[in-house]
């Protein structure tokens, strides 16, 4: 049942630079830690984007009216706690249906029940799924608009981000839109503080993946024997999170042994940062056109509206 998780973990830890896919952070506990991260003073992306969204919603409403679009079908990728969509739904009254896709099914169920209380007339669908892979959506007559907030796209290497954007353009189809939140390149200290907070919430979030592996995959990690590390890789324009072994140690996972040297790391996450123009370039390589750009004060976060144009020649 957990064989994909097991295979991903074994494959990642057999590499010379050991790694684990960040999508496995989000078990029930990990999703809770992530919500705590979003409350941190140091973690600026969450609140910065959230503050931009009422304005974004208002301007989207005017933009779509201008285009004589009367119905929107909103599809959120990596939906999590569904806080970000609220200001959009508040302002964008032409949304006829909301579909939320997330990897953590239970978390999503609770969040969509809460959303249904706030928007009782809105049809809401919750789908557990891996949005990093191509998928099928039930599309209505309303204009599809993808929603991918939080700079979650930053978890992908640029190649994979390009694939995601291409796949999403096929999934959403001709005449669709995509609203994206993208974290920007900025002062290194500000970036590193956001991923290595003084209350160590991010450290617990990072180490929780080891606890999850112990529980679900019959392993014997001692999370205390690993140290949380977050560094900005200037060359590649990304925050890297690692778990650094405090000693020489051996860990058993489903009967396979893994050696860790003191100081050796498991690379657990990348969080890419883009100049707005840099991201527009990436989106346009995937066939999207940038329609609108909203920047937070000091350009510390960007929200973009992309349009697919006519892609009817593409396979659906
Ligand atoms: C959910 C991927 C957007 O990269 O900022 C937060 C995850 N990791 N703190 C990010 C995360 C550590 C977050 N994303």
PDB file of C-alpha atoms and ligand atoms in Angstrom:
ATOM      1  CA  UNK A   1       0.000   0.000   0.000  1.00  0.00           C
ATOM      2  CA  UNK A   2       2.813   2.348   0.901  1.00  0.00           C
ATOM      3  CA  UNK A   3       5.050   0.874  -1.756  1.00  0.00           C
ATOM      4  CA  UNK A   4       5.426   4.112  -3.701  1.00  0.00           C
ATOM      5  CA  UNK A   5       6.484   5.937  -0.541  1.00  0.00           C
ATOM      6  CA  UNK A   6       8.869   3.074   0.299  1.00  0.00           C
ATOM      7  CA  UNK A   7      10.353   2.992  -3.214  1.00  0.00           C
ATOM      8  CA  UNK A   8      10.839   6.770  -3.235  1.00  0.00           C
ATOM      9  CA  UNK A   9      12.522   6.696   0.179  1.00  0.00           C
ATOM     10  CA  UNK A  10      14.840   3.784  -0.680  1.00  0.00           C
ATOM     11  CA  UNK A  11      15.762   5.277  -4.061  1.00  0.00           C
ATOM     12  CA  UNK A  12      16.474   8.685  -2.516  1.00  0.00           C
ATOM     13  CA  UNK A  13      18.631   7.316   0.290  1.00  0.00           C
ATOM     14  CA  UNK A  14      20.673   5.107  -2.058  1.00  0.00           C
ATOM     15  CA  UNK A  15      21.950   8.201  -3.922  1.00  0.00           C
ATOM     16  CA  UNK A  16      25.450   9.536  -3.188  1.00  0.00           C
ATOM     17  CA  UNK A  17      23.785  12.780  -2.045  1.00  0.00           C
ATOM     18  CA  UNK A  18      20.903  11.281  -0.083  1.00  0.00           C
ATOM     19  CA  UNK A  19      17.534  12.941  -0.656  1.00  0.00           C
ATOM     20  CA  UNK A  20      13.840  12.634   0.193  1.00  0.00           C
ATOM     21  CA  UNK A  21      10.927  14.091  -1.827  1.00  0.00           C
ATOM     22  CA  UNK A  22       9.368  17.069   0.002  1.00  0.00           C
ATOM     23  CA  UNK A  23       5.820  15.980  -0.850  1.00  0.00           C
ATOM     24  CA  UNK A  24       6.161  13.404   1.958  1.00  0.00           C
ATOM     25  CA  UNK A  25       6.410  16.148   4.597  1.00  0.00           C
ATOM     26  CA  UNK A  26       2.641  16.412   4.645  1.00  0.00           C
ATOM     27  CA  UNK A  27       1.256  13.620   6.813  1.00  0.00           C
ATOM     28  CA  UNK A  28      -1.289  14.775   9.422  1.00  0.00           C
ATOM     29  CA  UNK A  29       1.468  15.969  11.795  1.00  0.00           C
ATOM     30  CA  UNK A  30       3.518  17.542   9.007  1.00  0.00           C
ATOM     31  CA  UNK A  31       0.487  19.474   7.742  1.00  0.00           C
ATOM     32  CA  UNK A  32       0.013  20.809  11.293  1.00  0.00           C
ATOM     33  CA  UNK A  33       3.666  21.854  11.473  1.00  0.00           C
ATOM     34  CA  UNK A  34       3.293  23.583   8.122  1.00  0.00           C
ATOM     35  CA  UNK A  35       0.302  25.546   9.420  1.00  0.00           C
ATOM     36  CA  UNK A  36       2.486  26.579  12.391  1.00  0.00           C
ATOM     37  CA  UNK A  37       5.236  27.696   9.995  1.00  0.00           C
ATOM     38  CA  UNK A  38       2.675  29.962   8.339  1.00  0.00           C
ATOM     39  CA  UNK A  39       2.099  31.698  11.707  1.00  0.00           C
ATOM     40  CA  UNK A  40       5.806  32.513  12.142  1.00  0.00           C
ATOM     41  CA  UNK A  41       7.034  36.080  11.972  1.00  0.00           C
ATOM     42  CA  UNK A  42      10.075  34.900   9.986  1.00  0.00           C
ATOM     43  CA  UNK A  43       8.038  33.016   7.381  1.00  0.00           C
ATOM     44  CA  UNK A  44       7.022  36.039   5.269  1.00  0.00           C
ATOM     45  CA  UNK A  45       5.680  34.208   2.143  1.00  0.00           C
ATOM     46  CA  UNK A  46       2.421  33.058   3.725  1.00  0.00           C
ATOM     47  CA  UNK A  47       1.163  36.334   5.186  1.00  0.00           C
ATOM     48  CA  UNK A  48       2.608  38.436   2.359  1.00  0.00           C
ATOM     49  CA  UNK A  49       0.696  36.520  -0.267  1.00  0.00           C
ATOM     50  CA  UNK A  50      -2.451  36.384   1.860  1.00  0.00           C
ATOM     51  CA  UNK A  51      -2.417  40.187   2.163  1.00  0.00           C
ATOM     52  CA  UNK A  52      -2.136  40.570  -1.615  1.00  0.00           C
ATOM     53  CA  UNK A  53      -5.062  38.303  -2.428  1.00  0.00           C
ATOM     54  CA  UNK A  54      -8.099  40.540  -1.684  1.00  0.00           C
ATOM     55  CA  UNK A  55      -6.720  43.059  -4.192  1.00  0.00           C
ATOM     56  CA  UNK A  56      -5.959  40.248  -6.626  1.00  0.00           C
ATOM     57  CA  UNK A  57      -9.546  38.973  -6.270  1.00  0.00           C
ATOM     58  CA  UNK A  58     -11.024  42.428  -6.906  1.00  0.00           C
ATOM     59  CA  UNK A  59      -8.919  43.000  -9.984  1.00  0.00           C
ATOM     60  CA  UNK A  60      -9.644  39.512 -11.318  1.00  0.00           C
ATOM     61  CA  UNK A  61     -13.368  40.199 -11.021  1.00  0.00           C
ATOM     62  CA  UNK A  62     -12.946  43.368 -13.110  1.00  0.00           C
ATOM     63  CA  UNK A  63     -10.598  41.632 -15.561  1.00  0.00           C
ATOM     64  CA  UNK A  64     -12.981  38.724 -16.262  1.00  0.00           C
ATOM     65  CA  UNK A  65     -16.002  41.059 -16.498  1.00  0.00           C
ATOM     66  CA  UNK A  66     -14.147  43.043 -19.107  1.00  0.00           C
ATOM     67  CA  UNK A  67     -13.606  39.801 -21.023  1.00  0.00           C
ATOM     68  CA  UNK A  68     -17.335  38.957 -20.667  1.00  0.00           C
ATOM     69  CA  UNK A  69     -16.485  35.807 -18.718  1.00  0.00           C
ATOM     70  CA  UNK A  70     -19.412  35.016 -16.425  1.00  0.00           C
ATOM     71  CA  UNK A  71     -18.443  31.689 -14.884  1.00  0.00           C
ATOM     72  CA  UNK A  72     -15.155  30.420 -13.459  1.00  0.00           C
ATOM     73  CA  UNK A  73     -14.332  26.908 -12.373  1.00  0.00           C
ATOM     74  CA  UNK A  74     -11.523  27.211  -9.852  1.00  0.00           C
ATOM     75  CA  UNK A  75      -9.050  24.364  -9.364  1.00  0.00           C
ATOM     76  CA  UNK A  76      -6.508  24.608  -6.559  1.00  0.00           C
ATOM     77  CA  UNK A  77      -3.349  22.493  -6.780  1.00  0.00           C
ATOM     78  CA  UNK A  78      -1.712  21.407  -3.511  1.00  0.00           C
ATOM     79  CA  UNK A  79      -4.635  22.858  -1.653  1.00  0.00           C
ATOM     80  CA  UNK A  80      -3.646  22.162   1.978  1.00  0.00           C
ATOM     81  CA  UNK A  81      -5.587  24.282   4.431  1.00  0.00           C
ATOM     82  CA  UNK A  82      -7.598  26.311   1.884  1.00  0.00           C
ATOM     83  CA  UNK A  83      -6.889  29.670   3.551  1.00  0.00           C
ATOM     84  CA  UNK A  84      -5.635  31.305   0.376  1.00  0.00           C
ATOM     85  CA  UNK A  85      -8.702  30.660  -1.705  1.00  0.00           C
ATOM     86  CA  UNK A  86     -11.018  32.452   0.750  1.00  0.00           C
ATOM     87  CA  UNK A  87     -10.120  36.027  -0.241  1.00  0.00           C
ATOM     88  CA  UNK A  88     -10.348  35.007  -3.903  1.00  0.00           C
ATOM     89  CA  UNK A  89     -13.817  33.470  -3.445  1.00  0.00           C
ATOM     90  CA  UNK A  90     -14.903  36.488  -1.417  1.00  0.00           C
ATOM     91  CA  UNK A  91     -14.166  38.864  -4.294  1.00  0.00           C
ATOM     92  CA  UNK A  92     -14.506  36.703  -7.388  1.00  0.00           C
ATOM     93  CA  UNK A  93     -18.236  36.083  -7.217  1.00  0.00           C
ATOM     94  CA  UNK A  94     -18.371  34.475 -10.667  1.00  0.00           C
ATOM     95  CA  UNK A  95     -16.729  31.254  -9.355  1.00  0.00           C
ATOM     96  CA  UNK A  96     -19.301  28.497 -10.004  1.00  0.00           C
ATOM     97  CA  UNK A  97     -17.349  25.526  -8.707  1.00  0.00           C
ATOM     98  CA  UNK A  98     -14.246  24.877  -6.627  1.00  0.00           C
ATOM     99  CA  UNK A  99     -12.074  21.763  -6.851  1.00  0.00           C
ATOM    100  CA  UNK A 100      -9.249  21.245  -4.353  1.00  0.00           C
ATOM    101  CA  UNK A 101      -6.475  18.751  -5.062  1.00  0.00           C
ATOM    102  CA  UNK A 102      -4.047  17.780  -2.329  1.00  0.00           C
ATOM    103  CA  UNK A 103      -1.777  14.921  -1.356  1.00  0.00           C
ATOM    104  CA  UNK A 104      -2.947  14.916   2.280  1.00  0.00           C
ATOM    105  CA  UNK A 105      -6.532  13.628   2.013  1.00  0.00           C
ATOM    106  CA  UNK A 106      -7.584  13.958   5.633  1.00  0.00           C
ATOM    107  CA  UNK A 107      -6.298  17.488   6.065  1.00  0.00           C
ATOM    108  CA  UNK A 108      -8.100  18.458   2.874  1.00  0.00           C
ATOM    109  CA  UNK A 109     -11.420  16.958   4.006  1.00  0.00           C
ATOM    110  CA  UNK A 110     -11.423  18.991   7.212  1.00  0.00           C
ATOM    111  CA  UNK A 111     -10.434  22.134   5.319  1.00  0.00           C
ATOM    112  CA  UNK A 112     -13.140  21.729   2.660  1.00  0.00           C
ATOM    113  CA  UNK A 113     -15.812  21.175   5.331  1.00  0.00           C
ATOM    114  CA  UNK A 114     -14.755  24.468   6.898  1.00  0.00           C
ATOM    115  CA  UNK A 115     -14.827  26.209   3.514  1.00  0.00           C
ATOM    116  CA  UNK A 116     -18.324  24.852   2.847  1.00  0.00           C
ATOM    117  CA  UNK A 117     -19.523  26.575   6.037  1.00  0.00           C
ATOM    118  CA  UNK A 118     -18.258  29.917   4.778  1.00  0.00           C
ATOM    119  CA  UNK A 119     -19.476  29.459   1.177  1.00  0.00           C
ATOM    120  CA  UNK A 120     -22.624  27.315   1.545  1.00  0.00           C
ATOM    121  CA  UNK A 121     -23.802  27.902  -2.043  1.00  0.00           C
ATOM    122  CA  UNK A 122     -20.542  26.941  -3.705  1.00  0.00           C
ATOM    123  CA  UNK A 123     -20.148  23.373  -5.004  1.00  0.00           C
ATOM    124  CA  UNK A 124     -16.848  22.148  -3.527  1.00  0.00           C
ATOM    125  CA  UNK A 125     -14.984  19.016  -4.563  1.00  0.00           C
ATOM    126  CA  UNK A 126     -12.007  17.649  -2.657  1.00  0.00           C
ATOM    127  CA  UNK A 127      -9.721  15.255  -4.505  1.00  0.00           C
ATOM    128  CA  UNK A 128      -6.735  13.513  -2.978  1.00  0.00           C
ATOM    129  CA  UNK A 129      -4.086  13.241  -5.636  1.00  0.00           C
ATOM    130  CA  UNK A 130      -0.534  13.878  -6.714  1.00  0.00           C
ATOM    131  CA  UNK A 131      -0.743  17.039  -8.770  1.00  0.00           C
ATOM    132  CA  UNK A 132       2.910  16.642  -9.773  1.00  0.00           C
ATOM    133  CA  UNK A 133       1.581  14.109 -12.318  1.00  0.00           C
ATOM    134  CA  UNK A 134      -0.762  14.759 -15.288  1.00  0.00           C
ATOM    135  CA  UNK A 135      -4.406  14.271 -14.342  1.00  0.00           C
ATOM    136  CA  UNK A 136      -7.977  14.295 -15.562  1.00  0.00           C
ATOM    137  CA  UNK A 137     -10.447  16.926 -14.384  1.00  0.00           C
ATOM    138  CA  UNK A 138     -14.178  17.069 -14.877  1.00  0.00           C
ATOM    139  CA  UNK A 139     -14.566  20.406 -16.588  1.00  0.00           C
ATOM    140  CA  UNK A 140     -17.872  22.273 -16.823  1.00  0.00           C
ATOM    141  CA  UNK A 141     -18.866  25.120 -19.178  1.00  0.00           C
ATOM    142  CA  UNK A 142     -17.276  27.647 -16.868  1.00  0.00           C
ATOM    143  CA  UNK A 143     -13.816  29.006 -17.688  1.00  0.00           C
ATOM    144  CA  UNK A 144     -11.202  26.946 -15.824  1.00  0.00           C
ATOM    145  CA  UNK A 145      -8.732  28.790 -13.662  1.00  0.00           C
ATOM    146  CA  UNK A 146      -5.937  26.942 -11.868  1.00  0.00           C
ATOM    147  CA  UNK A 147      -4.798  28.301  -8.517  1.00  0.00           C
ATOM    148  CA  UNK A 148      -1.336  27.414  -7.258  1.00  0.00           C
ATOM    149  CA  UNK A 149      -0.501  29.732  -4.364  1.00  0.00           C
ATOM    150  CA  UNK A 150       2.214  29.747  -1.743  1.00  0.00           C
ATOM    151  CA  UNK A 151       5.134  29.394  -4.135  1.00  0.00           C
ATOM    152  CA  UNK A 152       4.657  25.644  -3.961  1.00  0.00           C
ATOM    153  CA  UNK A 153       5.940  25.664  -7.544  1.00  0.00           C
ATOM    154  CA  UNK A 154       9.294  26.544  -5.952  1.00  0.00           C
ATOM    155  CA  UNK A 155       9.563  22.945  -4.720  1.00  0.00           C
ATOM    156  CA  UNK A 156      10.107  21.821  -8.320  1.00  0.00           C
ATOM    157  CA  UNK A 157      13.412  22.042 -10.136  1.00  0.00           C
ATOM    158  CA  UNK A 158      12.947  24.462 -13.064  1.00  0.00           C
ATOM    159  CA  UNK A 159      12.636  21.489 -15.481  1.00  0.00           C
ATOM    160  CA  UNK A 160       9.870  19.961 -13.397  1.00  0.00           C
ATOM    161  CA  UNK A 161       8.206  23.355 -12.953  1.00  0.00           C
ATOM    162  CA  UNK A 162       8.144  23.598 -16.749  1.00  0.00           C
ATOM    163  CA  UNK A 163       6.557  20.123 -16.984  1.00  0.00           C
ATOM    164  CA  UNK A 164       4.010  21.035 -14.331  1.00  0.00           C
ATOM    165  CA  UNK A 165       3.058  24.221 -16.185  1.00  0.00           C
ATOM    166  CA  UNK A 166       2.795  22.344 -19.499  1.00  0.00           C
ATOM    167  CA  UNK A 167       0.658  19.587 -17.924  1.00  0.00           C
ATOM    168  CA  UNK A 168      -1.569  22.116 -16.178  1.00  0.00           C
ATOM    169  CA  UNK A 169      -2.137  23.916 -19.485  1.00  0.00           C
ATOM    170  CA  UNK A 170      -3.297  20.632 -21.037  1.00  0.00           C
ATOM    171  CA  UNK A 171      -5.415  19.700 -17.993  1.00  0.00           C
ATOM    172  CA  UNK A 172      -7.130  23.099 -17.826  1.00  0.00           C
ATOM    173  CA  UNK A 173      -7.458  23.415 -21.608  1.00  0.00           C
ATOM    174  CA  UNK A 174      -8.060  26.145 -24.162  1.00  0.00           C
ATOM    175  CA  UNK A 175      -9.080  29.549 -22.898  1.00  0.00           C
ATOM    176  CA  UNK A 176      -8.097  28.717 -19.329  1.00  0.00           C
ATOM    177  CA  UNK A 177      -6.222  30.741 -16.737  1.00  0.00           C
ATOM    178  CA  UNK A 178      -3.752  30.057 -13.981  1.00  0.00           C
ATOM    179  CA  UNK A 179      -3.207  32.161 -10.863  1.00  0.00           C
ATOM    180  CA  UNK A 180       0.206  31.533  -9.320  1.00  0.00           C
ATOM    181  CA  UNK A 181       2.040  32.682  -6.219  1.00  0.00           C
ATOM    182  CA  UNK A 182       5.801  32.893  -6.653  1.00  0.00           C
ATOM    183  CA  UNK A 183       8.402  33.775  -4.049  1.00  0.00           C
ATOM    184  CA  UNK A 184      11.032  36.201  -5.309  1.00  0.00           C
ATOM    185  CA  UNK A 185      14.814  36.442  -5.032  1.00  0.00           C
ATOM    186  CA  UNK A 186      15.800  38.720  -2.169  1.00  0.00           C
ATOM    187  CA  UNK A 187      18.180  39.355   0.712  1.00  0.00           C
ATOM    188  CA  UNK A 188      19.867  36.092   1.726  1.00  0.00           C
ATOM    189  CA  UNK A 189      19.389  36.596   5.480  1.00  0.00           C
ATOM    190  CA  UNK A 190      15.666  37.157   5.081  1.00  0.00           C
ATOM    191  CA  UNK A 191      15.417  33.978   3.009  1.00  0.00           C
ATOM    192  CA  UNK A 192      17.414  31.857   5.426  1.00  0.00           C
ATOM    193  CA  UNK A 193      15.535  33.147   8.498  1.00  0.00           C
ATOM    194  CA  UNK A 194      12.254  32.125   6.851  1.00  0.00           C
ATOM    195  CA  UNK A 195      13.476  28.512   6.676  1.00  0.00           C
ATOM    196  CA  UNK A 196      15.411  28.382   9.952  1.00  0.00           C
ATOM    197  CA  UNK A 197      13.122  30.110  12.426  1.00  0.00           C
ATOM    198  CA  UNK A 198      14.116  30.891  15.997  1.00  0.00           C
ATOM    199  CA  UNK A 199      11.314  28.746  17.491  1.00  0.00           C
ATOM    200  CA  UNK A 200      12.554  25.694  15.560  1.00  0.00           C
ATOM    201  CA  UNK A 201       9.161  24.950  14.040  1.00  0.00           C
ATOM    202  CA  UNK A 202      10.740  24.424  10.627  1.00  0.00           C
ATOM    203  CA  UNK A 203      13.301  22.082  12.230  1.00  0.00           C
ATOM    204  CA  UNK A 204      10.450  19.965  13.639  1.00  0.00           C
ATOM    205  CA  UNK A 205       8.690  20.056  10.254  1.00  0.00           C
ATOM    206  CA  UNK A 206      11.874  18.855   8.545  1.00  0.00           C
ATOM    207  CA  UNK A 207      12.613  16.067  11.057  1.00  0.00           C
ATOM    208  CA  UNK A 208       9.014  14.869  11.050  1.00  0.00           C
ATOM    209  CA  UNK A 209       9.673  13.165   7.728  1.00  0.00           C
ATOM    210  CA  UNK A 210      12.001  10.764   9.603  1.00  0.00           C
ATOM    211  CA  UNK A 211       9.299  10.064  12.213  1.00  0.00           C
ATOM    212  CA  UNK A 212       6.879   9.364   9.385  1.00  0.00           C
ATOM    213  CA  UNK A 213       9.317   6.957   7.736  1.00  0.00           C
ATOM    214  CA  UNK A 214       9.760   5.151  11.081  1.00  0.00           C
ATOM    215  CA  UNK A 215       6.014   4.795  11.535  1.00  0.00           C
ATOM    216  CA  UNK A 216       4.958   3.914   8.014  1.00  0.00           C
ATOM    217  CA  UNK A 217       7.975   2.059   6.645  1.00  0.00           C
ATOM    218  CA  UNK A 218       9.351   0.087   9.578  1.00  0.00           C
ATOM    219  CA  UNK A 219      12.500   2.145  10.087  1.00  0.00           C
ATOM    220  CA  UNK A 220      14.542   3.176  13.120  1.00  0.00           C
ATOM    221  CA  UNK A 221      15.687   6.767  12.552  1.00  0.00           C
ATOM    222  CA  UNK A 222      16.517   8.724  15.694  1.00  0.00           C
ATOM    223  CA  UNK A 223      15.391  12.217  14.589  1.00  0.00           C
ATOM    224  CA  UNK A 224      17.451  13.783  17.402  1.00  0.00           C
ATOM    225  CA  UNK A 225      20.588  12.469  15.737  1.00  0.00           C
ATOM    226  CA  UNK A 226      19.892  14.795  12.786  1.00  0.00           C
ATOM    227  CA  UNK A 227      20.195  18.546  12.648  1.00  0.00           C
ATOM    228  CA  UNK A 228      17.999  20.888  10.617  1.00  0.00           C
ATOM    229  CA  UNK A 229      19.925  22.937   8.023  1.00  0.00           C
ATOM    230  CA  UNK A 230      18.555  25.642   5.706  1.00  0.00           C
ATOM    231  CA  UNK A 231      20.869  27.490   3.305  1.00  0.00           C
ATOM    232  CA  UNK A 232      20.368  29.729   0.295  1.00  0.00           C
ATOM    233  CA  UNK A 233      22.150  28.401  -2.774  1.00  0.00           C
ATOM    234  CA  UNK A 234      22.801  31.663  -4.618  1.00  0.00           C
ATOM    235  CA  UNK A 235      24.049  29.975  -7.765  1.00  0.00           C
ATOM    236  CA  UNK A 236      20.854  27.961  -8.206  1.00  0.00           C
ATOM    237  CA  UNK A 237      18.514  30.547  -6.666  1.00  0.00           C
ATOM    238  CA  UNK A 238      17.030  28.212  -4.115  1.00  0.00           C
ATOM    239  CA  UNK A 239      16.722  27.574  -0.402  1.00  0.00           C
ATOM    240  CA  UNK A 240      17.898  24.057   0.372  1.00  0.00           C
ATOM    241  CA  UNK A 241      16.774  22.189   3.444  1.00  0.00           C
ATOM    242  CA  UNK A 242      18.831  19.282   4.695  1.00  0.00           C
ATOM    243  CA  UNK A 243      18.979  16.941   7.677  1.00  0.00           C
ATOM    244  CA  UNK A 244      22.598  16.638   8.778  1.00  0.00           C
ATOM    245  CA  UNK A 245      23.758  13.542  10.632  1.00  0.00           C
ATOM    246  CA  UNK A 246      25.221  14.469  14.019  1.00  0.00           C
ATOM    247  CA  UNK A 247      27.299  11.245  14.192  1.00  0.00           C
ATOM    248  CA  UNK A 248      28.354   8.199  12.217  1.00  0.00           C
ATOM    249  CA  UNK A 249      25.252   6.044  12.328  1.00  0.00           C
ATOM    250  CA  UNK A 250      23.341   3.273  10.639  1.00  0.00           C
ATOM    251  CA  UNK A 251      19.593   3.206   9.994  1.00  0.00           C
ATOM    252  CA  UNK A 252      17.422   0.237   9.040  1.00  0.00           C
ATOM    253  CA  UNK A 253      14.515   0.781   6.639  1.00  0.00           C
ATOM    254  CA  UNK A 254      12.356  -2.214   5.667  1.00  0.00           C
ATOM    255  CA  UNK A 255      15.359  -4.497   6.152  1.00  0.00           C
ATOM    256  CA  UNK A 256      17.863  -2.359   4.213  1.00  0.00           C
ATOM    257  CA  UNK A 257      20.763  -0.660   6.031  1.00  0.00           C
ATOM    258  CA  UNK A 258      21.848   2.894   5.341  1.00  0.00           C
ATOM    259  CA  UNK A 259      25.131   4.370   6.585  1.00  0.00           C
ATOM    260  CA  UNK A 260      25.406   8.028   7.574  1.00  0.00           C
ATOM    261  CA  UNK A 261      28.732   9.679   8.168  1.00  0.00           C
ATOM    262  CA  UNK A 262      28.939  12.462  10.711  1.00  0.00           C
ATOM    263  CA  UNK A 263      28.126  15.686   8.826  1.00  0.00           C
ATOM    264  CA  UNK A 264      26.544  13.908   5.868  1.00  0.00           C
ATOM    265  CA  UNK A 265      23.137  15.292   4.855  1.00  0.00           C
ATOM    266  CA  UNK A 266      19.800  14.162   3.492  1.00  0.00           C
ATOM    267  CA  UNK A 267      18.580  16.837   1.090  1.00  0.00           C
ATOM    268  CA  UNK A 268      14.877  17.191   1.916  1.00  0.00           C
ATOM    269  CA  UNK A 269      13.632  20.252   0.036  1.00  0.00           C
ATOM    270  CA  UNK A 270      14.393  22.926  -2.515  1.00  0.00           C
ATOM    271  CA  UNK A 271      12.468  26.161  -2.566  1.00  0.00           C
ATOM    272  CA  UNK A 272      13.306  28.061  -5.754  1.00  0.00           C
ATOM    273  CA  UNK A 273      13.025  31.831  -5.849  1.00  0.00           C
ATOM    274  CA  UNK A 274      12.355  33.688  -9.118  1.00  0.00           C
ATOM    275  CA  UNK A 275      12.608  37.232 -10.363  1.00  0.00           C
ATOM    276  CA  UNK A 276       9.132  37.952 -11.796  1.00  0.00           C
ATOM    277  CA  UNK A 277      10.591  38.303 -15.314  1.00  0.00           C
ATOM    278  CA  UNK A 278      12.467  35.043 -14.874  1.00  0.00           C
ATOM    279  CA  UNK A 279       9.267  33.237 -13.928  1.00  0.00           C
ATOM    280  CA  UNK A 280       7.338  34.807 -16.820  1.00  0.00           C
ATOM    281  CA  UNK A 281       9.969  33.404 -19.142  1.00  0.00           C
ATOM    282  CA  UNK A 282       9.510  29.924 -17.669  1.00  0.00           C
ATOM    283  CA  UNK A 283       5.711  30.181 -17.958  1.00  0.00           C
ATOM    284  CA  UNK A 284       5.944  31.338 -21.546  1.00  0.00           C
ATOM    285  CA  UNK A 285       8.188  28.359 -22.388  1.00  0.00           C
ATOM    286  CA  UNK A 286       5.270  26.231 -21.157  1.00  0.00           C
ATOM    287  CA  UNK A 287       2.854  28.073 -23.473  1.00  0.00           C
ATOM    288  CA  UNK A 288       1.312  30.463 -20.938  1.00  0.00           C
ATOM    289  CA  UNK A 289       1.006  34.230 -21.404  1.00  0.00           C
ATOM    290  CA  UNK A 290       1.321  36.541 -18.427  1.00  0.00           C
ATOM    291  CA  UNK A 291      -1.799  38.717 -18.160  1.00  0.00           C
ATOM    292  CA  UNK A 292      -1.396  40.396 -14.755  1.00  0.00           C
ATOM    293  CA  UNK A 293       1.295  40.784 -12.110  1.00  0.00           C
ATOM    294  CA  UNK A 294       0.798  41.785  -8.472  1.00  0.00           C
ATOM    295  CA  UNK A 295       3.859  42.551  -6.365  1.00  0.00           C
ATOM    296  CA  UNK A 296       3.984  42.823  -2.573  1.00  0.00           C
ATOM    297  CA  UNK A 297       5.812  45.828  -1.036  1.00  0.00           C
ATOM    298  CA  UNK A 298       9.576  45.638  -1.741  1.00  0.00           C
ATOM    299  CA  UNK A 299       8.766  42.974  -4.340  1.00  0.00           C
ATOM    300  CA  UNK A 300       9.116  40.243  -1.701  1.00  0.00           C
ATOM    301  CA  UNK A 301       6.374  38.089  -3.281  1.00  0.00           C
ATOM    302  CA  UNK A 302       4.610  37.928  -6.646  1.00  0.00           C
ATOM    303  CA  UNK A 303       1.188  36.749  -7.786  1.00  0.00           C
ATOM    304  CA  UNK A 304       0.637  36.272 -11.520  1.00  0.00           C
ATOM    305  CA  UNK A 305      -2.296  35.591 -13.783  1.00  0.00           C
ATOM    306  CA  UNK A 306      -1.437  33.477 -16.829  1.00  0.00           C
ATOM    307  CA  UNK A 307      -3.661  32.643 -19.791  1.00  0.00           C
ATOM    308  CA  UNK A 308      -3.410  29.486 -21.872  1.00  0.00           C
ATOM    309  CA  UNK A 309      -4.612  31.042 -25.112  1.00  0.00           C
ATOM    310  CA  UNK A 310      -5.893  28.637 -27.725  1.00  0.00           C
ATOM    311  CA  UNK A 311      -4.322  25.246 -27.252  1.00  0.00           C
ATOM    312  CA  UNK A 312      -7.039  23.261 -28.991  1.00  0.00           C
ATOM    313  CA  UNK A 313      -4.362  21.726 -31.217  1.00  0.00           C
ATOM    314  CA  UNK A 314      -2.933  20.052 -28.128  1.00  0.00           C
ATOM    315  CA  UNK A 315      -4.066  16.611 -27.007  1.00  0.00           C
ATOM    316  CA  UNK A 316      -6.562  16.678 -24.130  1.00  0.00           C
TER     317      UNK A 316
HETATM  318  C1  LIG B   1       4.884  24.892   0.829  1.00  0.00           C
HETATM  319  C2  LIG B   1       6.727  24.595  -0.609  1.00  0.00           C
HETATM  320  C3  LIG B   1       5.746  26.728  -0.389  1.00  0.00           C
HETATM  321  O1  LIG B   1       8.971  26.197   0.181  1.00  0.00           O
HETATM  322  O2  LIG B   1       8.296  27.833   1.398  1.00  0.00           O
HETATM  323  C4  LIG B   1       8.159  26.077   4.348  1.00  0.00           C
HETATM  324  C5  LIG B   1       7.437  24.716   2.279  1.00  0.00           C
HETATM  325  N1  LIG B   1       9.384  24.426   3.783  1.00  0.00           N
HETATM  326  N2  LIG B   1       9.175  25.999   5.191  1.00  0.00           N
HETATM  327  C6  LIG B   1       8.190  26.688   0.985  1.00  0.00           C
HETATM  328  C7  LIG B   1       8.292  25.075   3.436  1.00  0.00           C
HETATM  329  C8  LIG B   1       9.911  24.992   4.862  1.00  0.00           C
HETATM  330  C9  LIG B   1       6.990  25.866   1.467  1.00  0.00           C
HETATM  331  N3  LIG B   1       6.112  25.503   0.341  1.00  0.00           N
END
